[in-house]
Coordinates of N, CA and C in Angstrom, one line a residue:
M1 N 21.2 7.4 -13.3 CA 21.3 6.4 -12.6 C 20.9 5.3 -13.4
T2 N 21.3 4.1 -12.8 CA 21.4 2.6 -13.4 C 20.7 1.9 -12.8
K3 N 19.5 1.1 -13.7 CA 18.7 -0.3 -12.9 C 19.9 -0.7 -12.5
R4 N 19.7 -1.6 -11.0 CA 20.7 -2.0 -10.3 C 20.3 -3.7 -10.7
L5 N 18.9 -4.1 -11.0 CA 18.5 -5.2 -11.2 C 16.8 -5.7 -11.6
D6 N 16.3 -6.5 -12.0 CA 15.0 -6.6 -12.3 C 14.4 -7.6 -11.5
Y7 N 13.8 -6.8 -10.4 CA 13.0 -7.8 -9.3 C 12.1 -8.5 -10.0
N8 N 11.9 -8.4 -11.1 CA 10.2 -8.7 -11.2 C 10.8 -10.4 -11.8
Q9 N 11.9 -10.3 -12.7 CA 12.6 -11.2 -13.5 C 13.2 -12.1 -12.2
I10 N 13.7 -11.8 -11.4 CA 14.6 -12.7 -10.7 C 13.6 -13.0 -9.3
A11 N 12.8 -12.4 -8.8 CA 11.9 -12.6 -8.4 C 9.9 -12.8 -8.3
P12 N 9.9 -13.6 -9.5 CA 8.6 -13.6 -9.9 C 7.4 -13.4 -9.4
N13 N 7.7 -14.8 -8.4 CA 6.5 -14.8 -7.4 C 6.0 -13.7 -6.4
G14 N 7.1 -13.1 -5.8 CA 7.3 -12.4 -5.2 C 6.7 -11.0 -5.8
A15 N 7.1 -10.6 -6.9 CA 6.1 -9.6 -7.9 C 4.6 -10.3 -8.3
K16 N 4.3 -11.6 -7.9 CA 3.2 -11.6 -8.5 C 2.2 -11.8 -7.3
A17 N 3.0 -12.0 -6.4 CA 2.2 -11.5 -4.6 C 1.7 -9.9 -4.9
L18 N 2.7 -9.1 -5.1 CA 2.3 -7.7 -4.8 C 1.4 -7.5 -5.7
G19 N 1.5 -7.6 -6.8 CA 0.4 -7.7 -8.5 C -1.1 -8.1 -7.8
S20 N -1.4 -9.5 -6.7 CA -2.5 -9.6 -6.5 C -2.5 -8.8 -5.2
V21 N -1.9 -8.3 -4.3 CA -2.5 -7.1 -3.9 C -3.1 -5.9 -4.7
Y22 N -1.9 -5.5 -5.8 CA -2.7 -4.3 -6.2 C -4.0 -4.9 -6.6
G23 N -4.3 -6.2 -7.5 CA -5.3 -6.5 -8.0 C -6.9 -6.8 -7.3
Y24 N -6.2 -7.0 -5.6 CA -7.4 -7.0 -4.5 C -8.0 -5.1 -4.3
I25 N -6.9 -4.3 -4.6 CA -7.6 -2.7 -4.6 C -8.5 -2.6 -5.8
L26 N -7.9 -3.0 -6.9 CA -8.8 -2.6 -7.8 C -10.0 -3.0 -7.9
Q27 N -10.4 -4.1 -7.2 CA -11.4 -4.6 -6.8 C -12.6 -3.9 -5.8
S28 N -11.5 -3.3 -5.1 CA -12.2 -2.9 -4.1 C -13.3 -2.0 -4.2
N29 N -14.1 -1.3 -3.0 CA -15.4 0.0 -3.4 C -14.1 1.6 -3.3
L30 N -12.8 1.6 -3.0 CA -12.4 2.6 -3.2 C -12.3 3.3 -4.7
P31 N -12.5 4.4 -4.7 CA -12.7 5.1 -6.3 C -11.2 5.0 -6.6
P32 N -10.9 4.4 -8.0 CA -9.8 4.3 -8.7 C -9.0 5.4 -8.6
A33 N -9.4 6.8 -9.0 CA -8.9 7.9 -8.8 C -8.3 8.4 -7.2
L34 N -9.2 8.0 -6.6 CA -9.1 8.3 -5.4 C -7.9 7.6 -5.1
V35 N -7.4 6.3 -5.1 CA -6.5 5.7 -5.0 C -5.2 5.6 -6.0
E36 N -5.4 6.0 -7.2 CA -4.2 6.5 -7.5 C -3.5 8.3 -7.2
L37 N -4.7 8.8 -6.8 CA -4.4 9.9 -6.0 C -3.1 10.0 -4.1
V38 N -3.8 8.5 -3.9 CA -3.3 8.5 -2.3 C -1.9 7.8 -3.1
Y39 N -1.9 6.7 -4.2 CA -0.2 6.4 -4.6 C 0.6 7.7 -5.0
L40 N 0.3 8.4 -5.4 CA 1.4 9.7 -5.8 C 1.8 10.2 -4.6
R41 N 0.5 10.5 -3.9 CA 1.2 11.1 -2.2 C 2.1 10.4 -1.2
V42 N 2.0 9.2 -1.4 CA 2.9 8.0 -0.8 C 4.2 8.5 -1.5
S43 N 3.9 8.3 -2.9 CA 5.3 8.1 -3.6 C 6.3 9.3 -3.9
Q44 N 5.5 10.4 -3.2 CA 6.3 12.3 -3.1 C 6.7 11.9 -2.2
I45 N 6.0 11.7 -1.2 CA 6.7 11.1 0.4 C 7.9 10.5 0.3
N46 N 7.9 9.3 -0.4 CA 9.5 8.4 -0.7 C 9.9 9.2 -1.6
N47 N 9.4 10.4 -2.0 CA 10.7 10.4 -3.2 C 11.1 9.4 -4.4
C48 N 9.9 8.4 -4.5 CA 10.2 7.8 -5.6 C 9.9 8.3 -7.6
A49 N 11.1 8.4 -7.9 CA 10.7 8.9 -9.2 C 10.0 8.1 -10.1
Y50 N 10.0 6.5 -10.1 CA 9.9 5.8 -11.1 C 8.2 5.9 -10.6
C51 N 7.5 6.1 -9.2 CA 6.1 5.9 -9.4 C 5.8 7.2 -9.2
L52 N 6.2 8.1 -9.2 CA 6.0 9.6 -9.2 C 5.2 9.5 -11.1
D53 N 6.2 9.2 -11.3 CA 6.2 9.3 -13.3 C 5.2 8.6 -13.5
M54 N 5.0 7.1 -12.8 CA 3.9 6.8 -13.3 C 2.3 6.8 -12.9
H55 N 2.7 7.3 -11.6 CA 1.0 8.0 -11.1 C 0.6 9.2 -11.8
T56 N 1.4 10.1 -11.8 CA 1.1 11.3 -12.6 C 0.9 11.0 -13.7
R57 N 1.2 10.1 -15.0 CA 0.6 9.6 -16.0 C -0.7 8.9 -16.0
D58 N -0.8 8.4 -14.7 CA -2.3 7.2 -14.6 C -3.4 8.4 -14.4
L59 N -2.9 9.7 -13.8 CA -3.9 10.5 -13.2 C -4.5 11.1 -14.3
I60 N -3.4 11.6 -15.1 CA -3.7 12.4 -16.5 C -4.6 11.7 -16.8
K61 N -4.4 10.2 -17.3 CA -5.0 9.3 -18.4 C -6.5 9.4 -17.9
K62 N -7.0 9.7 -16.5 CA -8.1 9.3 -15.6 C -8.8 11.1 -15.6
G63 N -8.0 11.9 -16.3 CA -8.8 13.2 -16.5 C -8.6 14.0 -15.2
M64 N -7.3 13.8 -14.3 CA -7.3 15.0 -13.6 C -6.5 16.1 -13.9
P65 N -7.1 17.1 -13.6 CA -6.6 18.3 -14.1 C -5.5 18.3 -13.9
V66 N -3.7 19.1 -14.4 CA -2.6 19.6 -14.2 C -2.9 20.3 -12.9
E67 N -3.5 21.6 -12.7 CA -3.8 22.4 -11.7 C -3.9 21.3 -10.3
K68 N -4.7 20.6 -10.0 CA -4.7 19.8 -9.1 C -3.3 19.0 -9.2
L69 N -2.9 18.3 -10.2 CA -2.0 17.3 -9.4 C 0.0 18.1 -9.3
A70 N -0.5 19.6 -9.5 CA 0.6 20.3 -9.2 C 0.8 20.7 -7.8
L71 N -0.6 20.4 -7.1 CA -0.5 20.7 -5.9 C -1.2 19.6 -4.9
V72 N -0.5 18.4 -5.3 CA -1.0 17.6 -4.0 C 0.2 16.8 -3.2
Q73 N 1.1 17.4 -3.8 CA 1.9 17.6 -2.1 C 1.7 18.9 -1.4
A74 N 0.8 19.8 -1.9 CA 0.3 20.6 -0.5 C -1.0 21.0 -0.4
W75 N -1.9 19.7 -0.8 CA -3.3 19.3 -0.8 C -4.0 20.5 0.8
E76 N -3.3 20.6 1.6 CA -3.9 20.8 2.4 C -3.9 22.5 2.5
E77 N -3.7 23.3 1.6 CA -3.5 24.4 1.1 C -4.4 24.5 -0.5
G78 N -5.0 23.2 -0.5 CA -5.6 23.3 -1.8 C -7.2 23.7 -2.0
G79 N -7.4 24.5 -0.7 CA -8.7 24.8 -0.3 C -9.9 23.5 -1.2
T80 N -10.7 24.1 -1.7 CA -11.8 23.2 -2.4 C -11.4 22.6 -3.9
L81 N -9.9 22.4 -4.3 CA -9.7 21.5 -5.0 C -9.8 20.6 -4.7
F82 N -9.6 19.9 -3.6 CA -9.4 18.3 -3.4 C -10.7 18.3 -2.2
S83 N -11.8 17.1 -2.6 CA -13.0 16.8 -1.7 C -12.8 16.7 -0.6
E84 N -13.4 16.7 0.0 CA -13.6 15.9 1.9 C -13.0 14.3 2.2
T85 N -13.4 13.9 0.9 CA -12.9 12.3 0.6 C -11.4 12.5 0.7
E86 N -10.8 13.1 -0.4 CA -9.8 12.8 -1.1 C -8.7 13.7 0.1
R87 N -9.3 14.7 1.0 CA -8.2 15.1 2.1 C -8.3 14.6 3.0
A88 N -8.9 13.1 3.3 CA -9.0 12.0 4.5 C -8.2 11.7 4.2
A89 N -8.4 10.7 3.1 CA -7.3 9.7 2.2 C -5.9 10.4 2.4
L90 N -5.4 11.3 1.8 CA -4.3 12.1 1.8 C -3.7 12.3 3.5
A91 N -4.8 12.5 4.1 CA -4.0 12.7 5.5 C -3.5 11.2 5.9
W92 N -4.4 10.6 5.7 CA -4.7 9.0 6.4 C -3.3 8.4 5.8
A93 N -3.1 8.8 4.6 CA -1.9 8.5 3.6 C -0.5 8.6 4.2
E94 N -0.5 10.1 4.8 CA 1.0 10.5 5.1 C 0.9 10.3 6.7
S95 N -0.2 10.3 7.2 CA 0.2 9.8 8.6 C 0.8 8.3 8.4
V96 N -0.3 7.2 7.7 CA 0.3 5.7 7.5 C 2.2 5.5 7.2
T97 N 1.9 6.6 6.1 CA 3.2 6.3 5.4 C 4.5 6.8 6.6
R98 N 4.3 7.7 7.2 CA 5.5 8.7 8.1 C 5.1 7.9 10.0
V99 N 5.0 6.6 9.6 CA 4.4 5.7 10.7 C 5.5 5.9 11.8
A100 N 6.7 5.9 11.4 CA 7.7 6.1 12.9 C 8.0 7.5 13.0
Q101 N 7.4 8.2 12.3 CA 7.4 9.5 13.0 C 6.1 10.1 13.6
T102 N 5.0 9.8 13.2 CA 4.0 10.1 13.4 C 3.0 8.6 14.7
G103 N 3.7 7.6 14.8 CA 2.7 6.7 15.2 C 1.0 6.5 14.9
V104 N 1.1 6.7 13.9 CA -0.7 7.1 13.3 C -1.7 7.2 14.4
P105 N -1.4 8.6 15.2 CA -2.0 9.0 15.9 C -3.4 8.6 16.1
D106 N -4.2 8.6 17.2 CA -5.8 8.8 17.5 C -6.8 9.3 16.6
D107 N -6.1 10.7 16.8 CA -6.9 11.7 15.9 C -6.9 11.6 14.3
A108 N -5.9 11.2 14.0 CA -5.7 10.5 12.4 C -6.4 9.7 12.0
Y109 N -6.5 8.5 13.3 CA -7.8 7.1 13.0 C -9.2 7.8 13.0
I110 N -9.3 8.8 13.9 CA -11.0 9.2 14.1 C -11.2 10.0 13.0
A111 N -10.5 11.0 12.4 CA -10.6 11.8 11.4 C -10.8 11.1 9.8
A112 N -9.9 10.1 9.9 CA -10.3 8.7 8.6 C -11.8 8.2 8.8
R113 N -11.6 7.7 10.1 CA -13.2 6.9 10.4 C -14.6 7.9 10.1
Q114 N -14.8 9.0 10.2 CA -15.6 9.8 9.8 C -15.6 9.9 8.4
L115 N -15.1 9.7 7.1 CA -15.4 9.5 6.3 C -15.4 8.1 5.6
F116 N -15.0 7.4 6.1 CA -14.1 5.8 5.8 C -15.1 5.1 6.6
G117 N -16.0 3.7 5.9 CA -16.4 2.8 6.8 C -14.8 1.7 7.0
E118 N -15.1 1.0 7.8 CA -14.2 0.2 8.1 C -13.7 -1.0 7.3
K119 N -14.5 -1.3 6.2 CA -13.7 -2.2 5.1 C -13.1 -1.0 4.1
D120 N -13.3 -0.3 3.8 CA -12.9 1.2 2.8 C -11.5 1.2 3.6
L121 N -11.7 1.9 4.9 CA -10.3 2.1 5.7 C -9.3 1.1 5.5
V122 N -9.5 -0.3 6.2 CA -8.6 -0.9 5.6 C -8.4 -1.3 4.4
D123 N -9.0 -1.3 3.4 CA -8.6 -1.2 1.7 C -7.8 -0.2 1.5
L124 N -8.2 1.0 2.5 CA -7.2 2.2 1.8 C -5.6 2.2 2.7
T125 N -5.4 1.1 3.8 CA -4.4 1.4 4.3 C -3.7 0.1 3.9
I126 N -4.2 -0.6 3.0 CA -3.6 -2.2 2.3 C -2.8 -1.1 0.9
A127 N -3.7 -0.4 0.8 CA -3.3 0.4 -0.7 C -1.9 1.3 -0.3
I128 N -1.9 2.0 0.7 CA -0.8 2.7 1.1 C 0.4 2.1 1.7
S129 N 0.1 0.6 2.0 CA 1.2 -0.2 2.3 C 1.5 -1.0 1.1
L130 N 0.9 -1.2 0.3 CA 1.3 -1.5 -0.9 C 2.5 -0.7 -1.9
M131 N 2.1 0.7 -1.7 CA 2.6 1.6 -2.7 C 3.8 1.9 -1.8
N132 N 3.7 1.7 -0.4 CA 5.1 2.0 0.4 C 5.9 0.9 0.0
A133 N 5.8 -0.1 -0.2 CA 6.6 -1.6 -0.9 C 6.8 -1.4 -2.5
Y134 N 6.5 -1.0 -2.9 CA 6.5 -0.7 -4.2 C 7.2 0.4 -4.4
N135 N 7.7 1.5 -3.4 CA 8.5 2.6 -3.7 C 9.8 1.9 -3.2
R136 N 9.7 1.0 -2.3 CA 11.0 0.7 -1.9 C 11.8 0.0 -2.6
M137 N 10.8 -0.9 -3.3 CA 11.5 -1.8 -4.6 C 11.9 -1.4 -5.8
A138 N 11.6 0.0 -6.2 CA 11.8 0.6 -7.4 C 12.8 1.3 -6.8
I139 N 12.8 2.2 -5.7 CA 13.9 3.0 -5.1 C 15.2 2.4 -5.0
S140 N 14.9 0.9 -4.2 CA 16.2 0.1 -3.9 C 16.9 -0.1 -5.3
F141 N 15.9 -0.7 -6.0 CA 16.7 -1.3 -7.5 C 16.9 -0.3 -8.8
R142 N 16.4 1.1 -8.3 CA 16.7 2.1 -9.3 C 15.8 1.7 -10.7
N143 N 14.5 1.6 -10.4 CA 13.3 1.5 -11.7 C 13.6 3.0 -12.6
T144 N 13.9 2.9 -13.4 CA 13.9 4.0 -14.5 C 12.7 4.6 -14.9
P145 N 12.0 6.2 -14.2 CA 10.7 6.3 -15.0 C 10.9 6.7 -16.3
Q146 N 9.6 6.1 -16.9 CA 9.2 6.4 -18.3 C 9.5 7.6 -18.7
A147 N 9.6 8.5 -18.4 CA 10.0 10.1 -18.6 C 11.2 10.2 -18.8
A148 N 11.8 9.7 -18.3 CA 13.6 9.3 -18.4 C 13.7 8.3 -19.4
I149 N 13.4 7.2 -19.5 CA 13.8 6.5 -21.2 C 13.5 7.6 -22.5
A150 N 12.4 8.3 -22.4 CA 11.7 8.8 -23.6 C 12.5 10.1 -24.0
S151 N 13.7 10.4 -22.8 CA 14.0 11.5 -23.7 C 15.7 11.3 -24.1

């Protein structure tokens, strides 16, 4: 796979705008490891190799056990490996990412609201939306995962 173009160089103001949203999420009350976990799950759904590589590395740096990382895409069957908050965030991430199929139904919203306050749920949804945008940029322009560069 060959990189098509460097959108960061071609549209630096657009990349900066996305970066500002990323910075906003970093300043939110959402736990950083939870946000990274959601970023990883969204990237799995979208099959973004660049982002999968990056967020897996970030979660390892944050101390997430490999056993947990291996089960992110099957989190529903992960038993107590995933906390109630993680499970709610991952379910919300899946519904929002698959919006064309799910329509983000009321039961998904109600389940998310049981564990997240209004502000945190809005921030989580912004994070999910941001990662969907980053996935589309990386896939469309063929960003090369760090693991592929190193090999």
